[in-house]
Coordinates of C-alpha atoms and ligand atoms in Angstrom, one line a residue:
M26 CA -32.9 -7.5 7.7
G27 CA -29.7 -6.7 5.9
L28 CA -27.4 -3.7 6.5
V29 CA -25.8 -2.0 3.6
V30 CA -23.2 0.7 3.7
Q31 CA -23.0 2.8 0.5
K32 CA -20.3 5.4 -0.2
F33 CA -20.5 8.1 -2.8
G34 CA -17.4 9.8 -4.0
G35 CA -17.0 13.4 -5.0
T36 CA -18.0 13.2 -8.6
S37 CA -21.0 11.1 -7.7
V38 CA -22.4 13.9 -5.6
A39 CA -21.1 16.8 -7.7
D40 CA -24.4 18.5 -8.4
A41 CA -28.1 18.4 -7.6
V42 CA -28.8 15.8 -10.4
K43 CA -26.1 13.5 -9.2
I44 CA -27.1 13.9 -5.5
R45 CA -30.7 12.9 -6.4
A46 CA -29.5 9.9 -8.3
A47 CA -27.3 8.8 -5.4
A48 CA -30.3 9.4 -3.0
R49 CA -32.4 7.1 -5.2
R50 CA -29.8 4.3 -5.0
A51 CA -30.0 4.5 -1.2
I52 CA -33.8 4.6 -1.2
Q53 CA -33.8 1.5 -3.5
A54 CA -31.7 -0.5 -1.0
H55 CA -34.0 0.8 1.8
E56 CA -37.1 -0.3 -0.1
Q57 CA -35.6 -3.7 -0.6
G58 CA -35.8 -4.1 3.2
N59 CA -32.3 -3.2 4.2
R60 CA -31.1 -0.8 6.8
V61 CA -29.0 1.7 4.9
L62 CA -26.1 3.9 5.9
V63 CA -24.6 6.3 3.4
V64 CA -21.2 7.9 3.5
V65 CA -20.5 10.9 1.3
S66 CA -17.5 12.8 0.1
A67 CA -17.2 16.5 -0.6
R68 CA -18.8 17.5 -3.9
G69 CA -16.7 17.5 -7.0
H70 CA -13.4 19.3 -6.5
T71 CA -14.4 21.0 -3.3
T72 CA -11.6 19.6 -1.2
D73 CA -9.0 20.7 -3.8
E74 CA -10.5 24.1 -4.0
L75 CA -10.5 24.5 -0.2
I76 CA -6.8 23.5 -0.1
D77 CA -6.0 26.1 -2.8
L78 CA -7.9 28.8 -0.9
A79 CA -6.1 28.0 2.3
K80 CA -2.7 28.3 0.5
E81 CA -3.7 31.7 -0.9
I82 CA -4.0 32.8 2.7
H83 CA -1.1 31.0 4.3
E84 CA 1.8 29.2 2.7
R85 CA 1.8 26.4 5.3
P86 CA -1.6 26.6 7.0
P87 CA -1.7 25.1 10.5
S88 CA -3.0 21.6 10.2
R89 CA -5.6 21.9 12.9
E90 CA -7.2 24.8 10.9
M91 CA -6.8 22.9 7.7
D92 CA -9.0 20.1 9.1
M93 CA -11.5 22.6 10.4
L94 CA -11.7 23.9 6.8
L95 CA -11.6 20.6 4.9
S96 CA -14.3 18.9 7.0
T97 CA -16.8 21.5 5.8
G98 CA -16.8 19.9 2.3
E99 CA -18.4 16.7 3.5
Q100 CA -20.7 18.5 5.9
I101 CA -22.3 20.2 2.9
S102 CA -22.8 16.9 1.1
V103 CA -24.5 15.1 4.0
A104 CA -27.0 17.8 4.5
L105 CA -27.9 17.9 0.8
M106 CA -28.1 14.1 0.6
A107 CA -30.4 14.0 3.5
M108 CA -32.6 16.7 1.9
A109 CA -32.7 14.7 -1.4
I110 CA -33.9 11.6 0.5
H111 CA -36.5 13.6 2.4
A112 CA -37.7 15.0 -0.9
E113 CA -38.6 11.5 -2.0
G114 CA -40.6 11.1 1.2
V115 CA -38.2 8.8 3.0
P116 CA -36.9 9.6 6.4
A117 CA -33.2 10.4 6.6
I118 CA -30.8 12.0 9.1
S119 CA -27.3 13.4 8.5
F120 CA -24.3 13.4 10.9
T121 CA -20.8 14.8 10.9
G122 CA -18.0 12.4 12.0
A123 CA -18.0 14.1 15.5
Q124 CA -21.7 13.7 16.0
I125 CA -21.5 9.9 15.6
G126 CA -18.3 9.7 17.7
I127 CA -15.7 8.8 15.1
V128 CA -12.8 9.3 17.5
T129 CA -9.3 9.6 15.9
D130 CA -5.8 10.3 17.1
S131 CA -4.6 13.9 16.9
Y132 CA -2.5 13.7 13.7
H133 CA -4.3 16.4 11.8
T134 CA -4.8 15.8 8.1
K135 CA -3.8 12.2 8.4
A136 CA -5.6 11.0 11.5
R137 CA -6.3 7.4 12.2
I138 CA -9.6 6.1 13.6
R139 CA -9.4 4.9 17.2
N140 CA -13.0 4.0 17.8
I141 CA -16.5 4.5 16.7
S142 CA -19.6 4.5 18.9
T143 CA -22.4 2.9 17.0
E144 CA -25.2 3.9 19.4
R145 CA -26.6 6.9 17.6
M146 CA -26.3 5.4 14.2
E147 CA -28.0 2.2 15.3
Q148 CA -30.8 4.1 16.9
A149 CA -31.5 6.1 13.8
L150 CA -31.3 2.9 11.7
A151 CA -33.7 1.1 14.0
E152 CA -36.2 4.1 13.5
G153 CA -36.1 3.2 9.8
K154 CA -34.1 6.3 8.8
I155 CA -31.5 6.3 6.1
V156 CA -28.4 7.5 8.0
I157 CA -26.0 9.8 6.1
V158 CA -22.5 10.2 7.6
A159 CA -19.8 12.7 6.5
G160 CA -16.7 10.8 5.2
F161 CA -13.1 11.6 5.8
Q162 CA -13.5 13.2 9.2
G163 CA -13.5 12.5 12.9
V164 CA -12.8 14.2 16.2
D165 CA -9.9 13.7 18.6
E166 CA -10.2 13.3 22.3
H167 CA -10.1 17.0 22.8
Y168 CA -12.9 17.6 20.4
N169 CA -10.7 19.0 17.6
I170 CA -12.0 18.1 14.2
T171 CA -9.6 15.8 12.3
T172 CA -9.4 14.4 8.7
L173 CA -8.2 11.0 7.6
G174 CA -6.0 12.0 4.6
R175 CA -7.0 12.5 1.0
G176 CA -9.4 9.9 -0.3
G177 CA -10.3 9.0 3.3
S178 CA -14.0 8.7 2.8
D179 CA -13.5 5.1 1.6
T180 CA -11.9 4.4 5.0
T181 CA -14.9 5.9 6.9
A182 CA -17.2 3.8 4.8
V183 CA -15.4 0.5 5.4
A184 CA -14.8 1.3 9.1
L185 CA -18.6 1.9 9.6
A186 CA -19.4 -1.3 7.7
A187 CA -17.0 -3.1 10.0
V188 CA -18.4 -1.8 13.3
L189 CA -22.0 -2.1 12.2
G190 CA -21.4 -5.6 10.8
A191 CA -22.7 -4.7 7.4
D192 CA -23.1 -7.4 4.7
A193 CA -21.0 -5.4 2.3
C194 CA -19.6 -1.9 1.6
E195 CA -20.6 -0.5 -1.7
I196 CA -18.3 2.1 -3.1
Y197 CA -19.9 4.2 -5.8
T198 CA -17.5 6.2 -7.9
D199 CA -16.8 7.5 -11.4
V200 CA -15.4 4.3 -12.8
D201 CA -17.2 1.0 -13.0
G202 CA -14.8 -1.1 -10.9
V203 CA -11.2 -1.8 -10.2
Y204 CA -9.1 -1.9 -13.3
T205 CA -5.8 -3.5 -14.2
T206 CA -4.4 0.0 -14.0
D207 CA -5.7 3.6 -13.9
P208 CA -8.0 3.7 -17.0
R209 CA -7.3 7.5 -17.2
I210 CA -3.7 6.7 -18.0
V211 CA -3.9 3.5 -19.9
K212 CA -7.0 3.3 -22.1
D213 CA -6.6 -0.4 -22.7
A214 CA -7.0 -1.2 -19.0
R215 CA -9.6 -3.8 -18.2
K216 CA -12.0 -4.3 -15.3
I217 CA -11.1 -6.9 -12.8
D218 CA -14.2 -8.9 -11.5
R219 CA -12.7 -10.0 -8.3
I220 CA -9.5 -9.1 -6.5
S221 CA -8.1 -10.2 -3.2
F222 CA -7.6 -7.8 -0.2
D223 CA -3.8 -8.3 -0.4
E224 CA -3.6 -7.4 -4.1
M225 CA -5.8 -4.4 -3.6
L226 CA -3.9 -3.3 -0.5
E227 CA -0.7 -3.4 -2.5
L228 CA -2.2 -1.7 -5.6
A229 CA -3.9 1.0 -3.5
S230 CA -0.8 1.8 -1.6
L231 CA 1.3 1.7 -4.8
G232 CA -0.8 4.4 -6.4
A233 CA -4.2 2.9 -7.6
G234 CA -6.2 5.9 -6.4
V235 CA -9.6 4.1 -6.8
M236 CA -9.5 3.0 -3.1
H237 CA -7.9 4.6 0.0
S238 CA -5.4 1.9 1.0
R239 CA -6.4 2.2 4.7
S240 CA -9.9 1.2 3.8
I241 CA -8.6 -2.1 2.5
E242 CA -6.7 -2.6 5.8
F243 CA -10.1 -2.4 7.5
A244 CA -11.7 -4.7 5.0
K245 CA -9.1 -7.3 5.5
K246 CA -8.9 -7.0 9.3
F247 CA -12.6 -7.2 9.7
G248 CA -13.6 -9.3 6.7
V249 CA -15.7 -6.7 4.9
P250 CA -16.4 -7.5 1.2
I251 CA -16.2 -4.3 -0.9
H252 CA -18.2 -3.8 -4.1
V253 CA -16.8 -1.0 -6.3
R254 CA -19.4 0.3 -8.8
H255 CA -20.1 3.2 -11.1
S256 CA -22.6 5.5 -9.5
G257 CA -24.4 6.3 -12.8
R258 CA -24.5 2.8 -14.4
P259 CA -26.0 -0.5 -13.4
D260 CA -22.8 -2.5 -14.2
A261 CA -21.7 -5.4 -12.2
G262 CA -18.6 -3.7 -10.8
S263 CA -15.7 -5.3 -9.0
W264 CA -15.5 -7.2 -5.7
I265 CA -12.6 -6.9 -3.3
V266 CA -12.7 -10.0 -1.2
A267 CA -10.7 -12.5 0.9
E268 CA -8.1 -14.5 -1.0
G269 CA -10.1 -17.7 -1.2
D270 CA -13.0 -15.9 -2.8
A271 CA -10.9 -13.8 -5.2
R272 CA -10.5 -15.0 -8.8
R273 CA -7.7 -17.5 -9.1
L274 CA -5.7 -16.1 -11.8
G275 CA -3.2 -18.2 -13.7
A276 CA -1.9 -14.9 -15.0
R277 CA 1.3 -13.8 -13.3
V278 CA 0.2 -10.2 -12.7
T279 CA -3.3 -8.9 -11.7
G280 CA -2.7 -5.1 -12.0
A281 CA -0.2 -2.3 -12.3
A282 CA 0.1 1.0 -10.6
L283 CA 1.8 4.3 -10.8
A284 CA 2.7 6.6 -7.9
K285 CA 3.8 9.7 -9.8
D286 CA 4.7 12.2 -7.2
E287 CA 7.5 10.4 -5.3
A288 CA 10.8 11.6 -3.9
R289 CA 13.8 9.6 -3.2
I290 CA 16.2 10.1 -0.3
T291 CA 19.5 8.2 0.1
L292 CA 21.9 8.1 3.1
T293 CA 25.3 7.4 1.7
G294 CA 28.3 6.0 3.4
V295 CA 26.2 4.4 6.1
P296 CA 28.3 2.2 8.5
D297 CA 27.4 -1.4 8.1
K298 CA 26.6 -2.3 11.7
P299 CA 23.6 -3.3 13.8
G300 CA 21.3 -0.5 14.9
V301 CA 21.8 1.9 12.1
V302 CA 18.5 1.5 10.3
R303 CA 16.7 1.5 13.6
T304 CA 18.0 5.0 14.3
V305 CA 17.2 6.3 10.9
F306 CA 13.6 5.0 10.6
G307 CA 12.9 5.6 14.3
K308 CA 13.5 9.3 13.8
I309 CA 11.3 9.3 10.7
A310 CA 8.5 7.4 12.4
Q311 CA 8.7 9.9 15.3
A312 CA 7.9 12.6 12.8
N313 CA 4.9 10.6 11.6
L314 CA 6.2 10.5 8.1
V315 CA 5.3 7.5 5.9
V316 CA 8.2 6.1 4.1
D317 CA 7.9 3.6 1.3
M318 CA 10.2 1.5 -0.8
I319 CA 13.0 1.1 1.8
V320 CA 16.0 -0.3 0.1
Q321 CA 19.3 -1.4 1.5
N322 CA 21.8 -3.5 -0.4
V323 CA 24.8 -5.4 0.8
A324 CA 27.7 -3.4 2.0
T325 CA 31.2 -3.1 0.4
D326 CA 34.2 -1.8 2.4
G327 CA 32.0 -1.6 5.6
Q328 CA 29.7 0.9 4.1
T329 CA 26.3 0.8 2.5
E330 CA 23.5 3.1 1.2
V331 CA 20.0 3.2 2.6
S332 CA 17.3 4.6 0.3
F333 CA 13.7 5.2 0.7
T334 CA 10.9 7.1 -1.0
V335 CA 8.3 9.5 0.4
A336 CA 5.4 11.4 -1.2
S337 CA 6.8 14.5 -2.8
D338 CA 4.8 16.7 -0.4
D339 CA 6.7 15.2 2.5
L340 CA 10.2 15.6 1.0
E341 CA 11.1 18.8 2.8
D342 CA 10.1 17.6 6.2
T343 CA 11.7 14.2 5.6
L344 CA 15.0 15.7 4.4
K345 CA 15.4 17.6 7.6
V346 CA 14.9 14.4 9.7
A347 CA 17.1 12.3 7.3
K348 CA 20.0 14.8 7.7
E349 CA 19.7 14.6 11.5
A350 CA 19.6 10.8 11.2
A351 CA 22.7 10.7 9.0
K352 CA 24.6 12.7 11.5
A353 CA 23.5 10.4 14.3
V354 CA 24.6 7.2 12.6
G355 CA 27.8 8.6 11.1
A356 CA 26.7 8.4 7.4
T357 CA 28.7 10.6 5.0
G358 CA 25.8 12.3 3.3
V359 CA 22.3 12.6 2.2
T360 CA 21.2 12.9 -1.5
H361 CA 17.7 13.2 -2.9
D362 CA 15.8 13.3 -6.2
A363 CA 12.4 15.1 -6.2
E364 CA 11.4 13.9 -9.6
V365 CA 10.9 10.2 -9.5
S366 CA 7.9 7.9 -9.9
K367 CA 7.2 4.4 -8.8
V368 CA 5.8 1.8 -11.2
S369 CA 4.7 -1.5 -9.7
V370 CA 3.1 -4.7 -10.8
V371 CA 1.0 -6.8 -8.3
G372 CA -0.4 -10.3 -8.4
L373 CA -0.9 -13.4 -6.3
G374 CA 0.3 -15.4 -9.3
M375 CA 3.8 -14.1 -8.7
R376 CA 4.2 -16.5 -5.8
T377 CA 4.4 -19.4 -8.2
H378 CA 5.7 -18.0 -11.5
T379 CA 9.2 -17.4 -12.6
G380 CA 10.2 -14.7 -15.0
V381 CA 7.9 -11.9 -13.8
A382 CA 10.9 -9.6 -13.1
T383 CA 12.4 -10.2 -16.5
T384 CA 9.1 -9.4 -18.3
M385 CA 8.9 -6.1 -16.4
F386 CA 12.6 -5.1 -16.8
H387 CA 12.5 -6.0 -20.5
A388 CA 9.5 -3.8 -21.1
L389 CA 11.3 -0.9 -19.6
A390 CA 14.6 -1.7 -21.4
S391 CA 12.9 -1.8 -24.7
A392 CA 12.2 1.9 -24.4
G393 CA 15.6 2.8 -22.9
I394 CA 14.0 3.5 -19.5
N395 CA 16.5 3.3 -16.7
I396 CA 15.6 1.6 -13.5
E397 CA 16.9 3.6 -10.5
M398 CA 15.8 1.3 -7.7
I399 CA 14.1 -2.1 -7.4
T400 CA 12.3 -3.7 -4.6
T401 CA 10.0 -6.7 -4.4
S402 CA 7.7 -8.6 -2.2
E403 CA 6.0 -11.9 -2.7
I404 CA 3.2 -10.3 -4.7
K405 CA 4.7 -7.2 -6.1
I406 CA 7.7 -5.7 -7.9
S407 CA 8.3 -1.9 -7.8
V408 CA 10.8 0.1 -9.7
L409 CA 11.7 3.7 -9.4
V410 CA 12.1 5.6 -12.7
K411 CA 12.4 9.3 -13.7
E412 CA 9.1 11.1 -13.5
N413 CA 9.1 12.2 -17.1
V414 CA 9.0 8.6 -18.4
A415 CA 6.7 7.2 -15.7
K416 CA 3.4 7.1 -17.7
Q417 CA 5.2 5.5 -20.7
A418 CA 6.7 3.0 -18.3
L419 CA 3.3 2.1 -16.9
Q420 CA 1.9 1.6 -20.4
L421 CA 4.7 -0.6 -21.4
V422 CA 4.5 -2.8 -18.3
H423 CA 0.7 -3.1 -18.6
Q424 CA 1.1 -4.3 -22.2
A425 CA 4.0 -6.6 -21.5
F426 CA 1.9 -8.6 -19.0
E427 CA -1.0 -8.6 -21.5
L428 CA -3.2 -6.9 -19.0
D429 CA -5.0 -5.4 -21.9
V430 CA -5.9 -8.8 -23.4
P431 CA -9.3 -10.1 -22.3
G432 CA -9.6 -13.6 -20.9
N433 CA -6.0 -14.4 -20.2
D434 CA -7.0 -16.0 -16.9
R435 CA -5.9 -19.6 -16.5
P436 CA -6.4 -21.9 -13.5
L437 CA -3.7 -21.4 -10.9
E438 CA -1.0 -24.0 -10.9
S439 CA -0.2 -25.8 -7.8
L440 CA 2.8 -24.6 -5.7
P441 CA 6.1 -26.1 -6.6
E442 CA 7.6 -27.7 -3.5
W443 CA 10.4 -25.2 -3.0
T444 CA 8.1 -22.2 -3.0
A445 CA 6.0 -23.6 -0.2
T446 CA 8.0 -21.7 2.4
L447 CA 7.6 -18.5 0.4
A448 CA 3.9 -18.5 0.3
L449 CA 2.1 -16.1 2.6
R450 CA 0.6 -17.7 5.6
N451 CA -3.1 -17.2 5.9
S452 CA -3.1 -16.9 9.6
P453 CA -5.8 -14.7 11.0
A454 CA -4.7 -11.2 11.9
R455 CA -3.7 -10.9 15.6
P456 CA -4.1 -7.4 16.8
I457 CA -1.3 -6.2 19.2
A458 CA -3.5 -3.5 20.7
T459 CA -7.2 -3.3 21.5
T460 CA -10.0 -4.7 19.4
A461 CA -13.8 -4.7 19.3
D462 CA -15.6 -4.4 22.6
G463 CA -19.4 -4.1 22.5
N464 CA -20.6 -1.0 20.9
S465 CA -17.2 0.6 20.4
T466 CA -14.1 -0.7 18.8
G467 CA -10.8 0.5 20.3
G468 CA -7.7 1.4 18.3
M469 CA -9.3 0.2 15.1
E470 CA -6.4 1.3 13.0
D471 CA -3.8 0.1 15.3
L472 CA -1.0 -2.0 13.9
V473 CA -1.9 -5.6 13.3
V474 CA 0.9 -8.1 13.0
S475 CA -0.2 -11.6 12.2
G476 CA 3.1 -13.3 12.5
V477 CA 6.8 -13.4 12.0
E478 CA 8.6 -15.9 9.7
L479 CA 12.1 -17.3 9.2
D480 CA 13.0 -18.7 5.8
D481 CA 16.5 -20.2 5.9
T482 CA 16.2 -22.1 2.7
Q483 CA 17.5 -19.4 0.4
A484 CA 20.9 -18.1 -0.9
R485 CA 21.9 -14.7 -2.0
I486 CA 23.5 -13.6 -5.2
T487 CA 25.0 -10.1 -5.6
L488 CA 26.2 -8.6 -8.8
L489 CA 28.8 -6.1 -7.9
D490 CA 29.3 -2.7 -9.5
V491 CA 26.7 -3.1 -12.2
P492 CA 26.5 -0.2 -14.6
D493 CA 23.6 2.1 -14.0
R494 CA 22.1 2.0 -17.4
P495 CA 18.9 0.7 -19.1
G496 CA 18.8 -3.0 -19.9
Y497 CA 21.1 -4.4 -17.4
A498 CA 18.5 -5.8 -15.0
A499 CA 16.7 -7.2 -18.0
K500 CA 19.8 -9.0 -19.2
V501 CA 20.5 -10.6 -15.8
F502 CA 16.9 -11.7 -15.2
D503 CA 16.5 -13.0 -18.7
A504 CA 19.3 -15.4 -18.0
I505 CA 17.9 -16.3 -14.6
A506 CA 14.4 -16.9 -16.1
E507 CA 15.8 -19.0 -18.9
A508 CA 17.5 -21.2 -16.3
D509 CA 14.0 -21.5 -14.7
V510 CA 15.2 -20.2 -11.3
F511 CA 12.6 -18.9 -8.9
V512 CA 13.7 -15.4 -7.7
D513 CA 12.3 -14.2 -4.4
M514 CA 13.7 -10.9 -3.2
I515 CA 15.3 -8.4 -5.6
V516 CA 17.0 -5.4 -4.3
Q517 CA 18.8 -2.7 -6.2
N518 CA 19.6 0.6 -4.6
V519 CA 20.1 3.9 -6.4
S520 CA 23.5 4.5 -7.8
A521 CA 25.5 7.3 -6.3
T522 CA 28.5 6.8 -8.6
G523 CA 27.1 5.5 -11.9
R524 CA 27.5 1.9 -10.6
T525 CA 25.5 0.0 -8.1
H526 CA 24.9 -3.5 -6.8
L527 CA 22.0 -5.8 -7.6
S528 CA 21.1 -8.5 -5.2
F529 CA 18.5 -11.3 -5.3
T530 CA 17.7 -14.4 -3.4
V531 CA 17.0 -17.9 -4.8
P532 CA 16.2 -21.3 -3.3
R533 CA 19.5 -22.8 -2.1
E534 CA 19.2 -25.8 -4.4
Q535 CA 19.0 -23.5 -7.4
L536 CA 22.1 -21.4 -6.4
E537 CA 24.6 -23.1 -8.7
T538 CA 22.2 -22.9 -11.7
A539 CA 21.5 -19.2 -10.9
R540 CA 25.2 -18.4 -10.3
A541 CA 26.1 -20.0 -13.7
A542 CA 23.3 -18.1 -15.5
A543 CA 24.2 -14.8 -13.9
G544 CA 27.9 -15.4 -14.6
K545 CA 27.2 -16.0 -18.3
A546 CA 25.2 -12.8 -18.5
V547 CA 27.5 -10.4 -16.8
G548 CA 30.8 -12.2 -16.2
A549 CA 31.6 -14.6 -13.4
E550 CA 34.0 -12.2 -11.8
N551 CA 31.2 -9.9 -10.9
V552 CA 29.0 -12.5 -9.2
R553 CA 29.2 -12.9 -5.4
V554 CA 27.2 -15.6 -3.6
E555 CA 26.2 -16.2 0.0
P556 CA 25.0 -19.8 0.0
K557 CA 23.3 -19.5 3.3
I558 CA 21.2 -16.6 4.4
A559 CA 18.3 -16.1 6.8
K560 CA 15.3 -14.1 5.6
L561 CA 13.2 -12.7 8.5
S562 CA 9.7 -11.3 7.8
V563 CA 7.1 -9.5 9.8
L564 CA 3.6 -10.1 8.3
G565 CA 0.5 -8.2 8.8
V566 CA -1.7 -5.5 7.5
G567 CA -0.7 -1.9 6.6
M568 CA 3.0 -2.4 7.3
R569 CA 3.9 0.6 5.3
T570 CA 1.5 3.1 6.6
H571 CA 2.3 2.2 10.2
T572 CA 5.6 3.9 10.4
G573 CA 6.5 2.2 13.7
V574 CA 6.6 -1.4 12.5
A575 CA 9.8 -1.2 10.5
T576 CA 11.4 0.6 13.4
R577 CA 10.3 -2.0 15.9
M578 CA 11.6 -4.8 13.7
F579 CA 14.9 -3.1 13.1
G580 CA 15.2 -2.2 16.7
A581 CA 14.6 -5.7 18.0
L582 CA 17.3 -7.1 15.7
A583 CA 19.7 -4.3 16.7
D584 CA 19.1 -5.1 20.3
A585 CA 20.1 -8.7 19.6
N586 CA 23.2 -7.4 17.7
I587 CA 22.0 -8.8 14.4
N588 CA 23.2 -7.0 11.3
I589 CA 20.8 -6.5 8.4
T590 CA 22.2 -6.9 4.9
L591 CA 19.1 -6.5 2.7
I592 CA 15.7 -4.8 3.3
N593 CA 12.6 -4.7 1.3
T594 CA 9.1 -3.7 2.3
S595 CA 5.5 -4.0 1.2
E596 CA 2.0 -3.4 2.6
V597 CA 1.7 -6.9 3.9
R598 CA 5.2 -7.7 5.0
I599 CA 8.7 -6.4 5.8
N600 CA 11.6 -8.6 4.8
V601 CA 15.2 -8.4 5.9
V602 CA 18.1 -10.7 5.2
T603 CA 20.7 -11.5 7.9
D604 CA 23.5 -14.0 8.4
F605 CA 22.2 -17.6 8.3
A606 CA 23.6 -18.1 11.8
A607 CA 21.5 -15.3 13.2
G608 CA 18.2 -16.6 11.8
E609 CA 16.9 -18.5 14.9
A610 CA 17.8 -15.8 17.3
G611 CA 16.3 -13.2 15.0
L612 CA 13.0 -15.1 14.9
R613 CA 12.9 -15.3 18.7
C614 CA 13.5 -11.7 19.2
L615 CA 10.9 -10.7 16.7
I616 CA 8.3 -13.0 18.4
A617 CA 9.1 -11.2 21.6
A618 CA 9.1 -7.7 20.0
F619 CA 5.7 -8.2 18.4
D620 CA 4.2 -9.9 21.4
L621 CA 3.5 -13.1 19.6
T622 CA 3.6 -16.6 20.9
A623 CA 5.7 -19.3 19.1
D624 CA 3.8 -22.1 17.4
Ligands
LIG702 P1 -14.1 9.1 -5.7 O1 -14.2 10.6 -5.8 O2 -15.4 8.4 -6.1 O3 -13.5 8.6 -4.4 P2 -11.5 8.8 -7.0 O4 -11.1 9.8 -8.0 O5 -10.9 8.8 -5.6 O6 -13.1 8.7 -6.9 O7 -11.2 7.3 -7.6 C1 -11.7 6.9 -8.9 C2 -10.6 7.1 -9.9 O8 -9.5 6.3 -9.6 C3 -10.9 6.7 -11.3 O9 -11.5 7.8 -12.0 C4 -9.6 6.4 -11.9 O10 -9.0 7.4 -12.7 C5 -8.6 6.2 -10.7 N1 -7.9 4.9 -10.7 C6 -6.6 4.8 -10.4 N2 -6.3 3.5 -10.5 C7 -7.4 2.8 -10.8 C8 -7.7 1.4 -11.0 N3 -6.7 0.5 -10.9 N4 -9.0 1.1 -11.3 C9 -9.9 2.0 -11.4 N5 -9.7 3.3 -11.2 C10 -8.5 3.7 -10.9
LIG703 N1 -13.0 14.8 0.1 C1 -11.8 14.1 0.5 C2 -10.8 14.2 -0.6 O1 -11.0 14.8 -1.6 C3 -12.1 12.7 0.9 C4 -12.6 11.8 -0.2 O2 -13.1 12.2 -1.2 O3 -12.5 10.6 0.0 O4 -9.7 13.7 -0.4
LIG704 MG1 -11.6 8.3 -3.7

């Protein structure tokens, strides 16, 4: 007998009619001979309304009480859903997160699941009941109610699918699948039939609100296929699956995303020496703040700038910590911008295609949109732009990659030889902490690092003092793409003075071609090269949301007295560039720091 987990989002259970329709979906799966577990969200805008109400009463409500309040939204839904199933004459039973033992840590409003005991659910399922579980909530070891963060019902559903060994997790929502970008913002967005876990992880964490990004971490770690479907239509939906099963797109980019409410913080005049970023991000991790888009470019005159973004809501708390950190490391100042947004493109095809960056930068330059910061990973490029042009930027980028054109899929080309070292290794995830044991799974959301990597085949090019104005990056990467050079990391920090540096890495054998092309575009006198660099990476799942991983990486390198010259981060890896000579030692200390064994 199969086991199916179905999750219904807020709009899919907004009123009695919709609850009945959702109930019928569950009953249908039950009648087909499956054991069925249903996860539900709070109805409609209940969670938003509860937050507004709390804020009317207290400007900064205590987070424990916030969780007590927010968890009620889902409790209403489970009871109603169970009643709707009973009304059809089918046995059903509802549970809160606490009742089925979804145990989390104690970080209220953003708790992580530690373990889930399956006993009570399995018993009810064995009795032939449809089991209804409240999404988004759990309980800590002291029986305090916790919630998992906005959108967290997806994570409950995939986690339950994982512990119960479900065949698939069906996500029923108000859109008929995963689109190339948010169809509410770009009306030409198209549905994607199949997308890989890594692409979805990046898209979700970069702003694609259709899935809670932590749910994709679970799906990848535990190999749970996800089927996203419209709750009111019979359409085929989208599958989120392992890379080998995902569509092999010849297209360079699979999707684009916008994170609108971002804030940027920059530490200026940061001394260029080992240990500095460890101190900065260690303090931020201690405060359990999730930073994103960490960018550090090469130093001039012994000083550099370190920038990162956080969700706007976290700006105030993060600024406090950043100021302390600046003092601790001897930085000269802290600046911030509360009105920025992040626009990103994601695609496995990027690993093998040149010219992705130039297409993106061109699209933005064509509308005079300035790029404030750039960071890349193997499968994504993110840029920071002013919030008031962010939607336009997303539309332009979506169009530039022809994501609105149906059927632009082509078979994936084979990897050129020199990109082989850049390809992500598909090694199985190796949990650092505990994993499944019998009926319960310990530390389910603990950090999983699957490996560390040294790539010492690349060279670095830095364009010094580039003007901070629209079109510059497009001009540079046009020339690079024209010369058919494969660009790996691109890093541009925010400009404090109207000028900034732009760095990127290329295969060493293409350095001279790249240097000549860049020189032609911006003047040879502005081009600095470092022919031999070492790129060290930590690979895994959920690198960004686990605030500690960057700190552990930076700390291990600092302990070995290794200086970091470039940083960029993504959901599936953190990359740093160091001196070539430090590569081997760096790799060894990362293997030790992450408790891995050398191959
Ligand atoms: P639910 O309440 O069912 O969890 P959400 O509102 O959390 O639903 O997620 C569905 C919404 O996500 C869609 O209505 C859509 O506007 C938005 N969205 C953002 N990015 C995407 C994307 N790439 N594909 C599909 N929907 C997206
Ligand atoms: N009700 C919660 C929210 O609105 C959880 C969810 O819908 O996934 O964020
Ligand atoms: Mg949602």
